[in-house]
Amino acid sequence: MFNLILFGPPGSGKGTQSEKLVEKYGLVHLSTGNLLREEISNRTPLGLEARNFMDKGQLVPDEVVIGMIDNALDHHREAVGFLFDGFPRTAAQAEALDKLLLLKGTDITAVLALEVTEEELVKRLLNRGKTSGRSDDTNEAVIRKRFAVYTNETEPVASHYKKEKKFQSIKGEGSVEEIFHSICSAIDKKMKRV
Ligand code: B4P
């Protein structure tokens, strides 16, 4: 299996690039952000709980998102590989993912991290907020809070995969096509080695 993590701060283009990558490589796209927004729009108890955290720019508790990923992995037993988008976001989530994949006899192949400056990220998210209806994108204070959470809770995930020599940075500024091309080159090199 080829299992990829697309990593990077809020607004770095993980969702944008994931859509193109799953089409090209046939991977199953698992975006915890999308899964949570689906729960919110279906007004499930999980969605109602998650919304309280997301609206404040905080992370949803680990056990909630780990449970969602566990279910999703079980639903796609025939997958050729997974693209994890927005997950793992904490060291505990990274450890849980390693264990879940080990139980399936597989592991993470590569972690590609989109690098974008904070000013560009704020611009993109406020811009998306004008049309997306996403309450976490309309308020600059909430956006800044999400960056602080990223620095404190999510950046340690990078060290986890750097230790395993699976981590690679990708320039996340430029056109969507240019960035897609850089990501594909990195994936194609890794695929030759699998
Ligand atoms: P997510 O849904 O994961 O979203 P994101 O980090 O905001 O955005 P992404 O990086 O995917 O950016 P996109 O491509 O859309 O998280 C939302 C919330 O859910 C979190 O804050 C948290 O509360 C919760 N959550 C999710 N996963 C969790 C987990 N594992 N644990 C706990 N909580 C979790 O791009 C952004 C914008 O930029 C778009 O408008 C796009 O059009 C634009 N853009 C993209 N590429 C561009 C480019 N090259 N140039 C210019 N603009 C570009």
JSON list of N, CA, C and O and ligand atoms in Angstrom, two decimals, residues 8-17 31-34 36-37 50 53-55 57-62 65 85-90 93 120 124-125 127-128 134 136-137 146 172-176 179, ligand 1:
[
{"chain": "A", "resi": 8, "resn": "GLY", "atom": "N", "xyz": [0.62, 20.25, 6.90]},
{"chain": "A", "resi": 8, "resn": "GLY", "atom": "CA", "xyz": [0.83, 21.69, 6.73]},
{"chain": "A", "resi": 8, "resn": "GLY", "atom": "C", "xyz": [-0.19, 22.47, 7.53]},
{"chain": "A", "resi": 8, "resn": "GLY", "atom": "O", "xyz": [-1.21, 21.91, 7.97]},
{"chain": "A", "resi": 9, "resn": "PRO", "atom": "N", "xyz": [0.06, 23.77, 7.73]},
{"chain": "A", "resi": 9, "resn": "PRO", "atom": "CA", "xyz": [-0.83, 24.59, 8.55]},
{"chain": "A", "resi": 9, "resn": "PRO", "atom": "C", "xyz": [-2.21, 24.80, 7.91]},
{"chain": "A", "resi": 9, "resn": "PRO", "atom": "O", "xyz": [-2.38, 24.52, 6.71]},
{"chain": "A", "resi": 10, "resn": "PRO", "atom": "N", "xyz": [-3.18, 25.32, 8.66]},
{"chain": "A", "resi": 10, "resn": "PRO", "atom": "CA", "xyz": [-4.50, 25.60, 8.12]},
{"chain": "A", "resi": 10, "resn": "PRO", "atom": "C", "xyz": [-4.38, 26.51, 6.90]},
{"chain": "A", "resi": 10, "resn": "PRO", "atom": "O", "xyz": [-3.69, 27.54, 6.96]},
{"chain": "A", "resi": 11, "resn": "GLY", "atom": "N", "xyz": [-5.02, 26.13, 5.81]},
{"chain": "A", "resi": 11, "resn": "GLY", "atom": "CA", "xyz": [-5.02, 26.98, 4.62]},
{"chain": "A", "resi": 11, "resn": "GLY", "atom": "C", "xyz": [-3.83, 26.76, 3.71]},
{"chain": "A", "resi": 11, "resn": "GLY", "atom": "O", "xyz": [-3.67, 27.46, 2.71]},
{"chain": "A", "resi": 12, "resn": "SER", "atom": "N", "xyz": [-2.98, 25.76, 4.01]},
{"chain": "A", "resi": 12, "resn": "SER", "atom": "CA", "xyz": [-1.78, 25.58, 3.20]},
{"chain": "A", "resi": 12, "resn": "SER", "atom": "C", "xyz": [-2.08, 24.90, 1.87]},
{"chain": "A", "resi": 12, "resn": "SER", "atom": "O", "xyz": [-1.20, 24.78, 1.02]},
{"chain": "A", "resi": 13, "resn": "GLY", "atom": "N", "xyz": [-3.33, 24.42, 1.70]},
{"chain": "A", "resi": 13, "resn": "GLY", "atom": "CA", "xyz": [-3.71, 23.82, 0.42]},
{"chain": "A", "resi": 13, "resn": "GLY", "atom": "C", "xyz": [-3.83, 22.31, 0.46]},
{"chain": "A", "resi": 13, "resn": "GLY", "atom": "O", "xyz": [-3.88, 21.67, -0.58]},
{"chain": "A", "resi": 14, "resn": "LYS", "atom": "N", "xyz": [-3.93, 21.75, 1.67]},
{"chain": "A", "resi": 14, "resn": "LYS", "atom": "CA", "xyz": [-4.02, 20.29, 1.78]},
{"chain": "A", "resi": 14, "resn": "LYS", "atom": "C", "xyz": [-5.26, 19.77, 1.06]},
{"chain": "A", "resi": 14, "resn": "LYS", "atom": "O", "xyz": [-5.20, 18.82, 0.28]},
{"chain": "A", "resi": 15, "resn": "GLY", "atom": "N", "xyz": [-6.40, 20.40, 1.36]},
{"chain": "A", "resi": 15, "resn": "GLY", "atom": "CA", "xyz": [-7.67, 19.97, 0.74]},
{"chain": "A", "resi": 15, "resn": "GLY", "atom": "C", "xyz": [-7.64, 20.14, -0.78]},
{"chain": "A", "resi": 15, "resn": "GLY", "atom": "O", "xyz": [-8.05, 19.25, -1.52]},
{"chain": "A", "resi": 16, "resn": "THR", "atom": "N", "xyz": [-7.12, 21.29, -1.22]},
{"chain": "A", "resi": 16, "resn": "THR", "atom": "CA", "xyz": [-7.06, 21.60, -2.65]},
{"chain": "A", "resi": 16, "resn": "THR", "atom": "C", "xyz": [-6.22, 20.55, -3.39]},
{"chain": "A", "resi": 16, "resn": "THR", "atom": "O", "xyz": [-6.62, 20.01, -4.42]},
{"chain": "A", "resi": 17, "resn": "GLN", "atom": "N", "xyz": [-5.03, 20.27, -2.86]},
{"chain": "A", "resi": 17, "resn": "GLN", "atom": "CA", "xyz": [-4.12, 19.32, -3.54]},
{"chain": "A", "resi": 17, "resn": "GLN", "atom": "C", "xyz": [-4.63, 17.88, -3.41]},
{"chain": "A", "resi": 17, "resn": "GLN", "atom": "O", "xyz": [-4.46, 17.09, -4.33]},
{"chain": "A", "resi": 31, "resn": "SER", "atom": "N", "xyz": [-10.06, 12.98, 4.95]},
{"chain": "A", "resi": 31, "resn": "SER", "atom": "CA", "xyz": [-9.87, 14.31, 5.52]},
{"chain": "A", "resi": 31, "resn": "SER", "atom": "C", "xyz": [-10.70, 14.41, 6.79]},
{"chain": "A", "resi": 31, "resn": "SER", "atom": "O", "xyz": [-11.93, 14.33, 6.74]},
{"chain": "A", "resi": 32, "resn": "THR", "atom": "N", "xyz": [-10.02, 14.55, 7.93]},
{"chain": "A", "resi": 32, "resn": "THR", "atom": "CA", "xyz": [-10.79, 14.64, 9.19]},
{"chain": "A", "resi": 32, "resn": "THR", "atom": "C", "xyz": [-11.63, 15.91, 9.22]},
{"chain": "A", "resi": 32, "resn": "THR", "atom": "O", "xyz": [-12.73, 15.91, 9.76]},
{"chain": "A", "resi": 33, "resn": "GLY", "atom": "N", "xyz": [-11.14, 16.99, 8.58]},
{"chain": "A", "resi": 33, "resn": "GLY", "atom": "CA", "xyz": [-11.93, 18.23, 8.51]},
{"chain": "A", "resi": 33, "resn": "GLY", "atom": "C", "xyz": [-13.24, 17.98, 7.77]},
{"chain": "A", "resi": 33, "resn": "GLY", "atom": "O", "xyz": [-14.32, 18.34, 8.25]},
{"chain": "A", "resi": 34, "resn": "ASN", "atom": "N", "xyz": [-13.16, 17.30, 6.60]},
{"chain": "A", "resi": 34, "resn": "ASN", "atom": "CA", "xyz": [-14.38, 17.01, 5.83]},
{"chain": "A", "resi": 34, "resn": "ASN", "atom": "C", "xyz": [-15.32, 16.07, 6.61]},
{"chain": "A", "resi": 34, "resn": "ASN", "atom": "O", "xyz": [-16.53, 16.26, 6.62]},
{"chain": "A", "resi": 36, "resn": "LEU", "atom": "N", "xyz": [-15.58, 15.73, 9.80]},
{"chain": "A", "resi": 36, "resn": "LEU", "atom": "CA", "xyz": [-16.21, 16.46, 10.91]},
{"chain": "A", "resi": 36, "resn": "LEU", "atom": "C", "xyz": [-17.30, 17.40, 10.39]},
{"chain": "A", "resi": 36, "resn": "LEU", "atom": "O", "xyz": [-18.38, 17.49, 10.98]},
{"chain": "A", "resi": 37, "resn": "ARG", "atom": "N", "xyz": [-17.02, 18.08, 9.26]},
{"chain": "A", "resi": 37, "resn": "ARG", "atom": "CA", "xyz": [-18.05, 18.99, 8.70]},
{"chain": "A", "resi": 37, "resn": "ARG", "atom": "C", "xyz": [-19.28, 18.21, 8.24]},
{"chain": "A", "resi": 37, "resn": "ARG", "atom": "O", "xyz": [-20.40, 18.70, 8.35]},
{"chain": "A", "resi": 50, "resn": "ALA", "atom": "N", "xyz": [-18.18, 18.47, 18.12]},
{"chain": "A", "resi": 50, "resn": "ALA", "atom": "CA", "xyz": [-17.02, 18.94, 17.35]},
{"chain": "A", "resi": 50, "resn": "ALA", "atom": "C", "xyz": [-17.14, 20.43, 17.04]},
{"chain": "A", "resi": 50, "resn": "ALA", "atom": "O", "xyz": [-16.16, 21.18, 17.09]},
{"chain": "A", "resi": 53, "resn": "PHE", "atom": "N", "xyz": [-15.58, 23.02, 19.34]},
{"chain": "A", "resi": 53, "resn": "PHE", "atom": "CA", "xyz": [-14.12, 23.17, 19.27]},
{"chain": "A", "resi": 53, "resn": "PHE", "atom": "C", "xyz": [-13.72, 23.90, 17.99]},
{"chain": "A", "resi": 53, "resn": "PHE", "atom": "O", "xyz": [-12.91, 24.82, 18.02]},
{"chain": "A", "resi": 54, "resn": "MET", "atom": "N", "xyz": [-14.31, 23.49, 16.87]},
{"chain": "A", "resi": 54, "resn": "MET", "atom": "CA", "xyz": [-13.90, 24.03, 15.57]},
{"chain": "A", "resi": 54, "resn": "MET", "atom": "C", "xyz": [-14.18, 25.53, 15.48]},
{"chain": "A", "resi": 54, "resn": "MET", "atom": "O", "xyz": [-13.36, 26.29, 14.97]},
{"chain": "A", "resi": 55, "resn": "ASP", "atom": "N", "xyz": [-15.33, 25.96, 15.98]},
{"chain": "A", "resi": 55, "resn": "ASP", "atom": "CA", "xyz": [-15.69, 27.39, 15.92]},
{"chain": "A", "resi": 55, "resn": "ASP", "atom": "C", "xyz": [-14.71, 28.26, 16.70]},
{"chain": "A", "resi": 55, "resn": "ASP", "atom": "O", "xyz": [-14.57, 29.44, 16.42]},
{"chain": "A", "resi": 57, "resn": "GLY", "atom": "N", "xyz": [-11.48, 27.53, 16.91]},
{"chain": "A", "resi": 57, "resn": "GLY", "atom": "CA", "xyz": [-10.14, 27.34, 16.35]},
{"chain": "A", "resi": 57, "resn": "GLY", "atom": "C", "xyz": [-9.35, 26.30, 17.11]},
{"chain": "A", "resi": 57, "resn": "GLY", "atom": "O", "xyz": [-8.13, 26.19, 16.97]},
{"chain": "A", "resi": 58, "resn": "GLN", "atom": "N", "xyz": [-10.06, 25.52, 17.96]},
{"chain": "A", "resi": 58, "resn": "GLN", "atom": "CA", "xyz": [-9.36, 24.47, 18.74]},
{"chain": "A", "resi": 58, "resn": "GLN", "atom": "C", "xyz": [-9.45, 23.13, 18.03]},
{"chain": "A", "resi": 58, "resn": "GLN", "atom": "O", "xyz": [-10.31, 22.94, 17.15]},
{"chain": "A", "resi": 59, "resn": "LEU", "atom": "N", "xyz": [-8.61, 22.19, 18.46]},
{"chain": "A", "resi": 59, "resn": "LEU", "atom": "CA", "xyz": [-8.69, 20.84, 17.90]},
{"chain": "A", "resi": 59, "resn": "LEU", "atom": "C", "xyz": [-9.81, 20.07, 18.58]},
{"chain": "A", "resi": 59, "resn": "LEU", "atom": "O", "xyz": [-10.07, 20.25, 19.78]},
{"chain": "A", "resi": 60, "resn": "VAL", "atom": "N", "xyz": [-10.44, 19.20, 17.81]},
{"chain": "A", "resi": 60, "resn": "VAL", "atom": "CA", "xyz": [-11.45, 18.29, 18.34]},
{"chain": "A", "resi": 60, "resn": "VAL", "atom": "C", "xyz": [-10.68, 17.22, 19.14]},
{"chain": "A", "resi": 60, "resn": "VAL", "atom": "O", "xyz": [-9.56, 16.85, 18.76]},
{"chain": "A", "resi": 61, "resn": "PRO", "atom": "N", "xyz": [-11.23, 16.70, 20.27]},
{"chain": "A", "resi": 61, "resn": "PRO", "atom": "CA", "xyz": [-10.46, 15.73, 21.08]},
{"chain": "A", "resi": 61, "resn": "PRO", "atom": "C", "xyz": [-9.95, 14.53, 20.27]},
{"chain": "A", "resi": 61, "resn": "PRO", "atom": "O", "xyz": [-10.64, 14.04, 19.37]},
{"chain": "A", "resi": 62, "resn": "ASP", "atom": "N", "xyz": [-8.73, 14.09, 20.65]},
{"chain": "A", "resi": 62, "resn": "ASP", "atom": "CA", "xyz": [-8.07, 12.99, 19.93]},
{"chain": "A", "resi": 62, "resn": "ASP", "atom": "C", "xyz": [-8.96, 11.76, 19.77]},
{"chain": "A", "resi": 62, "resn": "ASP", "atom": "O", "xyz": [-9.02, 11.18, 18.68]},
{"chain": "A", "resi": 65, "resn": "VAL", "atom": "N", "xyz": [-11.46, 11.98, 16.78]},
{"chain": "A", "resi": 65, "resn": "VAL", "atom": "CA", "xyz": [-10.94, 11.86, 15.40]},
{"chain": "A", "resi": 65, "resn": "VAL", "atom": "C", "xyz": [-10.27, 10.50, 15.16]},
{"chain": "A", "resi": 65, "resn": "VAL", "atom": "O", "xyz": [-10.39, 9.95, 14.07]},
{"chain": "A", "resi": 85, "resn": "ASP", "atom": "N", "xyz": [-5.41, 13.66, 5.13]},
{"chain": "A", "resi": 85, "resn": "ASP", "atom": "CA", "xyz": [-5.40, 15.13, 4.94]},
{"chain": "A", "resi": 85, "resn": "ASP", "atom": "C", "xyz": [-5.91, 15.76, 6.24]},
{"chain": "A", "resi": 85, "resn": "ASP", "atom": "O", "xyz": [-7.07, 15.55, 6.62]},
{"chain": "A", "resi": 86, "resn": "GLY", "atom": "N", "xyz": [-5.03, 16.48, 6.94]},
{"chain": "A", "resi": 86, "resn": "GLY", "atom": "CA", "xyz": [-5.45, 17.10, 8.20]},
{"chain": "A", "resi": 86, "resn": "GLY", "atom": "C", "xyz": [-5.38, 16.14, 9.37]},
{"chain": "A", "resi": 86, "resn": "GLY", "atom": "O", "xyz": [-5.87, 16.44, 10.46]},
{"chain": "A", "resi": 87, "resn": "PHE", "atom": "N", "xyz": [-4.80, 15.00, 9.18]},
{"chain": "A", "resi": 87, "resn": "PHE", "atom": "CA", "xyz": [-4.64, 13.98, 10.22]},
{"chain": "A", "resi": 87, "resn": "PHE", "atom": "C", "xyz": [-3.33, 13.26, 9.96]},
{"chain": "A", "resi": 87, "resn": "PHE", "atom": "O", "xyz": [-3.08, 12.91, 8.80]},
{"chain": "A", "resi": 88, "resn": "PRO", "atom": "N", "xyz": [-2.48, 12.98, 10.96]},
{"chain": "A", "resi": 88, "resn": "PRO", "atom": "CA", "xyz": [-2.63, 13.32, 12.37]},
{"chain": "A", "resi": 88, "resn": "PRO", "atom": "C", "xyz": [-2.26, 14.77, 12.66]},
{"chain": "A", "resi": 88, "resn": "PRO", "atom": "O", "xyz": [-1.40, 15.34, 12.01]},
{"chain": "A", "resi": 89, "resn": "ARG", "atom": "N", "xyz": [-2.92, 15.34, 13.67]},
{"chain": "A", "resi": 89, "resn": "ARG", "atom": "CA", "xyz": [-2.68, 16.73, 14.07]},
{"chain": "A", "resi": 89, "resn": "ARG", "atom": "C", "xyz": [-2.08, 16.84, 15.46]},
{"chain": "A", "resi": 89, "resn": "ARG", "atom": "O", "xyz": [-1.83, 17.95, 15.93]},
{"chain": "A", "resi": 90, "resn": "THR", "atom": "N", "xyz": [-1.89, 15.73, 16.15]},
{"chain": "A", "resi": 90, "resn": "THR", "atom": "CA", "xyz": [-1.21, 15.74, 17.46]},
{"chain": "A", "resi": 90, "resn": "THR", "atom": "C", "xyz": [-0.31, 14.51, 17.50]},
{"chain": "A", "resi": 90, "resn": "THR", "atom": "O", "xyz": [-0.51, 13.56, 16.72]},
{"chain": "A", "resi": 93, "resn": "GLN", "atom": "N", "xyz": [-2.27, 11.41, 18.03]},
{"chain": "A", "resi": 93, "resn": "GLN", "atom": "CA", "xyz": [-2.94, 10.92, 16.81]},
{"chain": "A", "resi": 93, "resn": "GLN", "atom": "C", "xyz": [-1.95, 10.18, 15.92]},
{"chain": "A", "resi": 93, "resn": "GLN", "atom": "O", "xyz": [-2.28, 9.17, 15.30]},
{"chain": "A", "resi": 120, "resn": "GLU", "atom": "N", "xyz": [0.34, 34.83, 4.00]},
{"chain": "A", "resi": 120, "resn": "GLU", "atom": "CA", "xyz": [-0.36, 34.25, 2.85]},
{"chain": "A", "resi": 120, "resn": "GLU", "atom": "C", "xyz": [-1.52, 33.36, 3.33]},
{"chain": "A", "resi": 120, "resn": "GLU", "atom": "O", "xyz": [-2.61, 33.36, 2.76]},
{"chain": "A", "resi": 124, "resn": "ARG", "atom": "N", "xyz": [-5.52, 33.69, 2.42]},
{"chain": "A", "resi": 124, "resn": "ARG", "atom": "CA", "xyz": [-6.28, 32.61, 1.78]},
{"chain": "A", "resi": 124, "resn": "ARG", "atom": "C", "xyz": [-7.52, 32.26, 2.59]},
{"chain": "A", "resi": 124, "resn": "ARG", "atom": "O", "xyz": [-8.60, 32.05, 2.04]},
{"chain": "A", "resi": 125, "resn": "LEU", "atom": "N", "xyz": [-7.35, 32.17, 3.92]},
{"chain": "A", "resi": 125, "resn": "LEU", "atom": "CA", "xyz": [-8.48, 31.70, 4.75]},
{"chain": "A", "resi": 125, "resn": "LEU", "atom": "C", "xyz": [-9.58, 32.75, 4.81]},
{"chain": "A", "resi": 125, "resn": "LEU", "atom": "O", "xyz": [-10.77, 32.41, 4.72]},
{"chain": "A", "resi": 127, "resn": "ASN", "atom": "N", "xyz": [-10.23, 34.89, 2.60]},
{"chain": "A", "resi": 127, "resn": "ASN", "atom": "CA", "xyz": [-10.82, 34.86, 1.26]},
{"chain": "A", "resi": 127, "resn": "ASN", "atom": "C", "xyz": [-11.80, 33.68, 1.12]},
{"chain": "A", "resi": 127, "resn": "ASN", "atom": "O", "xyz": [-12.91, 33.84, 0.64]},
{"chain": "A", "resi": 128, "resn": "ARG", "atom": "N", "xyz": [-11.38, 32.50, 1.61]},
{"chain": "A", "resi": 128, "resn": "ARG", "atom": "CA", "xyz": [-12.26, 31.33, 1.55]},
{"chain": "A", "resi": 128, "resn": "ARG", "atom": "C", "xyz": [-13.52, 31.59, 2.39]},
{"chain": "A", "resi": 128, "resn": "ARG", "atom": "O", "xyz": [-14.62, 31.19, 2.03]},
{"chain": "A", "resi": 134, "resn": "ARG", "atom": "N", "xyz": [-17.80, 28.77, 6.13]},
{"chain": "A", "resi": 134, "resn": "ARG", "atom": "CA", "xyz": [-17.14, 28.14, 7.28]},
{"chain": "A", "resi": 134, "resn": "ARG", "atom": "C", "xyz": [-16.91, 29.17, 8.37]},
{"chain": "A", "resi": 134, "resn": "ARG", "atom": "O", "xyz": [-16.19, 30.16, 8.17]},
{"chain": "A", "resi": 136, "resn": "ASP", "atom": "N", "xyz": [-15.13, 29.05, 10.95]},
{"chain": "A", "resi": 136, "resn": "ASP", "atom": "CA", "xyz": [-13.76, 29.18, 11.46]},
{"chain": "A", "resi": 136, "resn": "ASP", "atom": "C", "xyz": [-12.86, 29.98, 10.51]},
{"chain": "A", "resi": 136, "resn": "ASP", "atom": "O", "xyz": [-11.69, 30.20, 10.79]},
{"chain": "A", "resi": 137, "resn": "ASP", "atom": "N", "xyz": [-13.40, 30.43, 9.35]},
{"chain": "A", "resi": 137, "resn": "ASP", "atom": "CA", "xyz": [-12.59, 31.17, 8.39]},
{"chain": "A", "resi": 137, "resn": "ASP", "atom": "C", "xyz": [-12.93, 32.66, 8.32]},
{"chain": "A", "resi": 137, "resn": "ASP", "atom": "O", "xyz": [-12.32, 33.40, 7.56]},
{"chain": "A", "resi": 146, "resn": "ARG", "atom": "N", "xyz": [-5.87, 29.21, 15.38]},
{"chain": "A", "resi": 146, "resn": "ARG", "atom": "CA", "xyz": [-5.59, 27.93, 14.71]},
{"chain": "A", "resi": 146, "resn": "ARG", "atom": "C", "xyz": [-4.10, 27.79, 14.41]},
{"chain": "A", "resi": 146, "resn": "ARG", "atom": "O", "xyz": [-3.54, 26.70, 14.51]},
{"chain": "A", "resi": 172, "resn": "GLY", "atom": "N", "xyz": [4.77, 25.52, -0.75]},
{"chain": "A", "resi": 172, "resn": "GLY", "atom": "CA", "xyz": [3.31, 25.56, -0.91]},
{"chain": "A", "resi": 172, "resn": "GLY", "atom": "C", "xyz": [2.79, 26.87, -1.47]},
{"chain": "A", "resi": 172, "resn": "GLY", "atom": "O", "xyz": [1.59, 27.12, -1.44]},
{"chain": "A", "resi": 173, "resn": "GLU", "atom": "N", "xyz": [3.71, 27.74, -1.97]},
{"chain": "A", "resi": 173, "resn": "GLU", "atom": "CA", "xyz": [3.27, 28.99, -2.60]},
{"chain": "A", "resi": 173, "resn": "GLU", "atom": "C", "xyz": [3.57, 28.92, -4.09]},
{"chain": "A", "resi": 173, "resn": "GLU", "atom": "O", "xyz": [4.59, 28.36, -4.49]},
{"chain": "A", "resi": 174, "resn": "GLY", "atom": "N", "xyz": [2.69, 29.52, -4.87]},
{"chain": "A", "resi": 174, "resn": "GLY", "atom": "CA", "xyz": [2.78, 29.43, -6.33]},
{"chain": "A", "resi": 174, "resn": "GLY", "atom": "C", "xyz": [1.41, 29.00, -6.82]},
{"chain": "A", "resi": 174, "resn": "GLY", "atom": "O", "xyz": [0.45, 28.98, -6.04]},
{"chain": "A", "resi": 175, "resn": "SER", "atom": "N", "xyz": [1.31, 28.62, -8.11]},
{"chain": "A", "resi": 175, "resn": "SER", "atom": "CA", "xyz": [-0.02, 28.24, -8.60]},
{"chain": "A", "resi": 175, "resn": "SER", "atom": "C", "xyz": [-0.35, 26.82, -8.11]},
{"chain": "A", "resi": 175, "resn": "SER", "atom": "O", "xyz": [0.55, 26.04, -7.77]},
{"chain": "A", "resi": 176, "resn": "VAL", "atom": "N", "xyz": [-1.64, 26.51, -8.07]},
{"chain": "A", "resi": 176, "resn": "VAL", "atom": "CA", "xyz": [-2.08, 25.17, -7.65]},
{"chain": "A", "resi": 176, "resn": "VAL", "atom": "C", "xyz": [-1.40, 24.11, -8.51]},
{"chain": "A", "resi": 176, "resn": "VAL", "atom": "O", "xyz": [-0.94, 23.08, -8.00]},
{"chain": "A", "resi": 179, "resn": "ILE", "atom": "N", "xyz": [2.36, 23.60, -7.59]},
{"chain": "A", "resi": 179, "resn": "ILE", "atom": "CA", "xyz": [2.52, 22.86, -6.33]},
{"chain": "A", "resi": 179, "resn": "ILE", "atom": "C", "xyz": [2.17, 21.39, -6.55]},
{"chain": "A", "resi": 179, "resn": "ILE", "atom": "O", "xyz": [2.87, 20.49, -6.07]},
{"chain": "B", "resi": 1, "resn": "B4P", "atom": "P1", "xyz": [-9.31, 21.27, 7.91]},
{"chain": "B", "resi": 1, "resn": "B4P", "atom": "O1", "xyz": [-10.60, 21.00, 7.27]},
{"chain": "B", "resi": 1, "resn": "B4P", "atom": "O2", "xyz": [-8.28, 20.19, 7.92]},
{"chain": "B", "resi": 1, "resn": "B4P", "atom": "O3", "xyz": [-8.84, 22.51, 7.06]},
{"chain": "B", "resi": 1, "resn": "B4P", "atom": "P2", "xyz": [-7.70, 23.55, 6.91]},
{"chain": "B", "resi": 1, "resn": "B4P", "atom": "O4", "xyz": [-6.48, 23.14, 7.67]},
{"chain": "B", "resi": 1, "resn": "B4P", "atom": "O5", "xyz": [-8.37, 24.82, 7.28]},
{"chain": "B", "resi": 1, "resn": "B4P", "atom": "O6", "xyz": [-7.36, 23.75, 5.35]},
{"chain": "B", "resi": 1, "resn": "B4P", "atom": "P3", "xyz": [-6.48, 23.14, 4.15]},
{"chain": "B", "resi": 1, "resn": "B4P", "atom": "O7", "xyz": [-5.02, 23.10, 4.39]},
{"chain": "B", "resi": 1, "resn": "B4P", "atom": "O8", "xyz": [-7.12, 21.86, 3.70]},
{"chain": "B", "resi": 1, "resn": "B4P", "atom": "O9", "xyz": [-6.67, 24.27, 3.05]},
{"chain": "B", "resi": 1, "resn": "B4P", "atom": "P4", "xyz": [-7.36, 24.34, 1.62]},
{"chain": "B", "resi": 1, "resn": "B4P", "atom": "O10", "xyz": [-6.79, 23.41, 0.61]},
{"chain": "B", "resi": 1, "resn": "B4P", "atom": "O11", "xyz": [-8.83, 24.22, 1.81]},
{"chain": "B", "resi": 1, "resn": "B4P", "atom": "O12", "xyz": [-9.53, 21.69, 9.47]},
{"chain": "B", "resi": 1, "resn": "B4P", "atom": "C1", "xyz": [-10.59, 22.48, 9.98]},
{"chain": "B", "resi": 1, "resn": "B4P", "atom": "C2", "xyz": [-10.79, 22.29, 11.51]},
{"chain": "B", "resi": 1, "resn": "B4P", "atom": "O13", "xyz": [-11.27, 20.93, 11.78]},
{"chain": "B", "resi": 1, "resn": "B4P", "atom": "C3", "xyz": [-9.55, 22.41, 12.41]},
{"chain": "B", "resi": 1, "resn": "B4P", "atom": "O14", "xyz": [-9.27, 23.75, 12.78]},
{"chain": "B", "resi": 1, "resn": "B4P", "atom": "C4", "xyz": [-9.97, 21.53, 13.65]},
{"chain": "B", "resi": 1, "resn": "B4P", "atom": "O15", "xyz": [-10.81, 22.23, 14.53]},
{"chain": "B", "resi": 1, "resn": "B4P", "atom": "C5", "xyz": [-10.78, 20.41, 13.02]},
{"chain": "B", "resi": 1, "resn": "B4P", "atom": "N1", "xyz": [-9.95, 19.20, 12.77]},
{"chain": "B", "resi": 1, "resn": "B4P", "atom": "C6", "xyz": [-9.68, 18.70, 11.53]},
{"chain": "B", "resi": 1, "resn": "B4P", "atom": "N2", "xyz": [-8.87, 17.61, 11.64]},
{"chain": "B", "resi": 1, "resn": "B4P", "atom": "C7", "xyz": [-8.64, 17.44, 12.97]},
{"chain": "B", "resi": 1, "resn": "B4P", "atom": "C8", "xyz": [-7.83, 16.49, 13.70]},
{"chain": "B", "resi": 1, "resn": "B4P", "atom": "N3", "xyz": [-7.13, 15.54, 13.09]},
{"chain": "B", "resi": 1, "resn": "B4P", "atom": "N4", "xyz": [-7.78, 16.61, 15.06]},
{"chain": "B", "resi": 1, "resn": "B4P", "atom": "C9", "xyz": [-8.50, 17.56, 15.68]},
{"chain": "B", "resi": 1, "resn": "B4P", "atom": "N5", "xyz": [-9.24, 18.49, 15.05]},
{"chain": "B", "resi": 1, "resn": "B4P", "atom": "C10", "xyz": [-9.32, 18.43, 13.68]},
{"chain": "B", "resi": 1, "resn": "B4P", "atom": "O16", "xyz": [-6.96, 25.80, 1.14]},
{"chain": "B", "resi": 1, "resn": "B4P", "atom": "C11", "xyz": [-7.35, 26.97, 1.81]},
{"chain": "B", "resi": 1, "resn": "B4P", "atom": "C12", "xyz": [-7.71, 28.07, 0.83]},
{"chain": "B", "resi": 1, "resn": "B4P", "atom": "O17", "xyz": [-6.55, 28.43, 0.05]},
{"chain": "B", "resi": 1, "resn": "B4P", "atom": "C13", "xyz": [-8.78, 27.69, -0.17]},
{"chain": "B", "resi": 1, "resn": "B4P", "atom": "O18", "xyz": [-9.66, 28.76, -0.32]},
{"chain": "B", "resi": 1, "resn": "B4P", "atom": "C14", "xyz": [-8.02, 27.42, -1.47]},
{"chain": "B", "resi": 1, "resn": "B4P", "atom": "O19", "xyz": [-8.79, 27.73, -2.62]},
{"chain": "B", "resi": 1, "resn": "B4P", "atom": "C15", "xyz": [-6.85, 28.39, -1.33]},
{"chain": "B", "resi": 1, "resn": "B4P", "atom": "N6", "xyz": [-5.65, 27.88, -1.99]},
{"chain": "B", "resi": 1, "resn": "B4P", "atom": "C16", "xyz": [-5.21, 26.59, -2.02]},
{"chain": "B", "resi": 1, "resn": "B4P", "atom": "N7", "xyz": [-4.06, 26.51, -2.73]},
{"chain": "B", "resi": 1, "resn": "B4P", "atom": "C17", "xyz": [-3.75, 27.79, -3.14]},
{"chain": "B", "resi": 1, "resn": "B4P", "atom": "C18", "xyz": [-2.66, 28.36, -3.89]},
{"chain": "B", "resi": 1, "resn": "B4P", "atom": "N8", "xyz": [-1.67, 27.61, -4.39]},
{"chain": "B", "resi": 1, "resn": "B4P", "atom": "N9", "xyz": [-2.67, 29.69, -4.08]},
{"chain": "B", "resi": 1, "resn": "B4P", "atom": "C19", "xyz": [-3.67, 30.47, -3.60]},
{"chain": "B", "resi": 1, "resn": "B4P", "atom": "N10", "xyz": [-4.72, 30.00, -2.89]},
{"chain": "B", "resi": 1, "resn": "B4P", "atom": "C20", "xyz": [-4.76, 28.66, -2.66]}
]
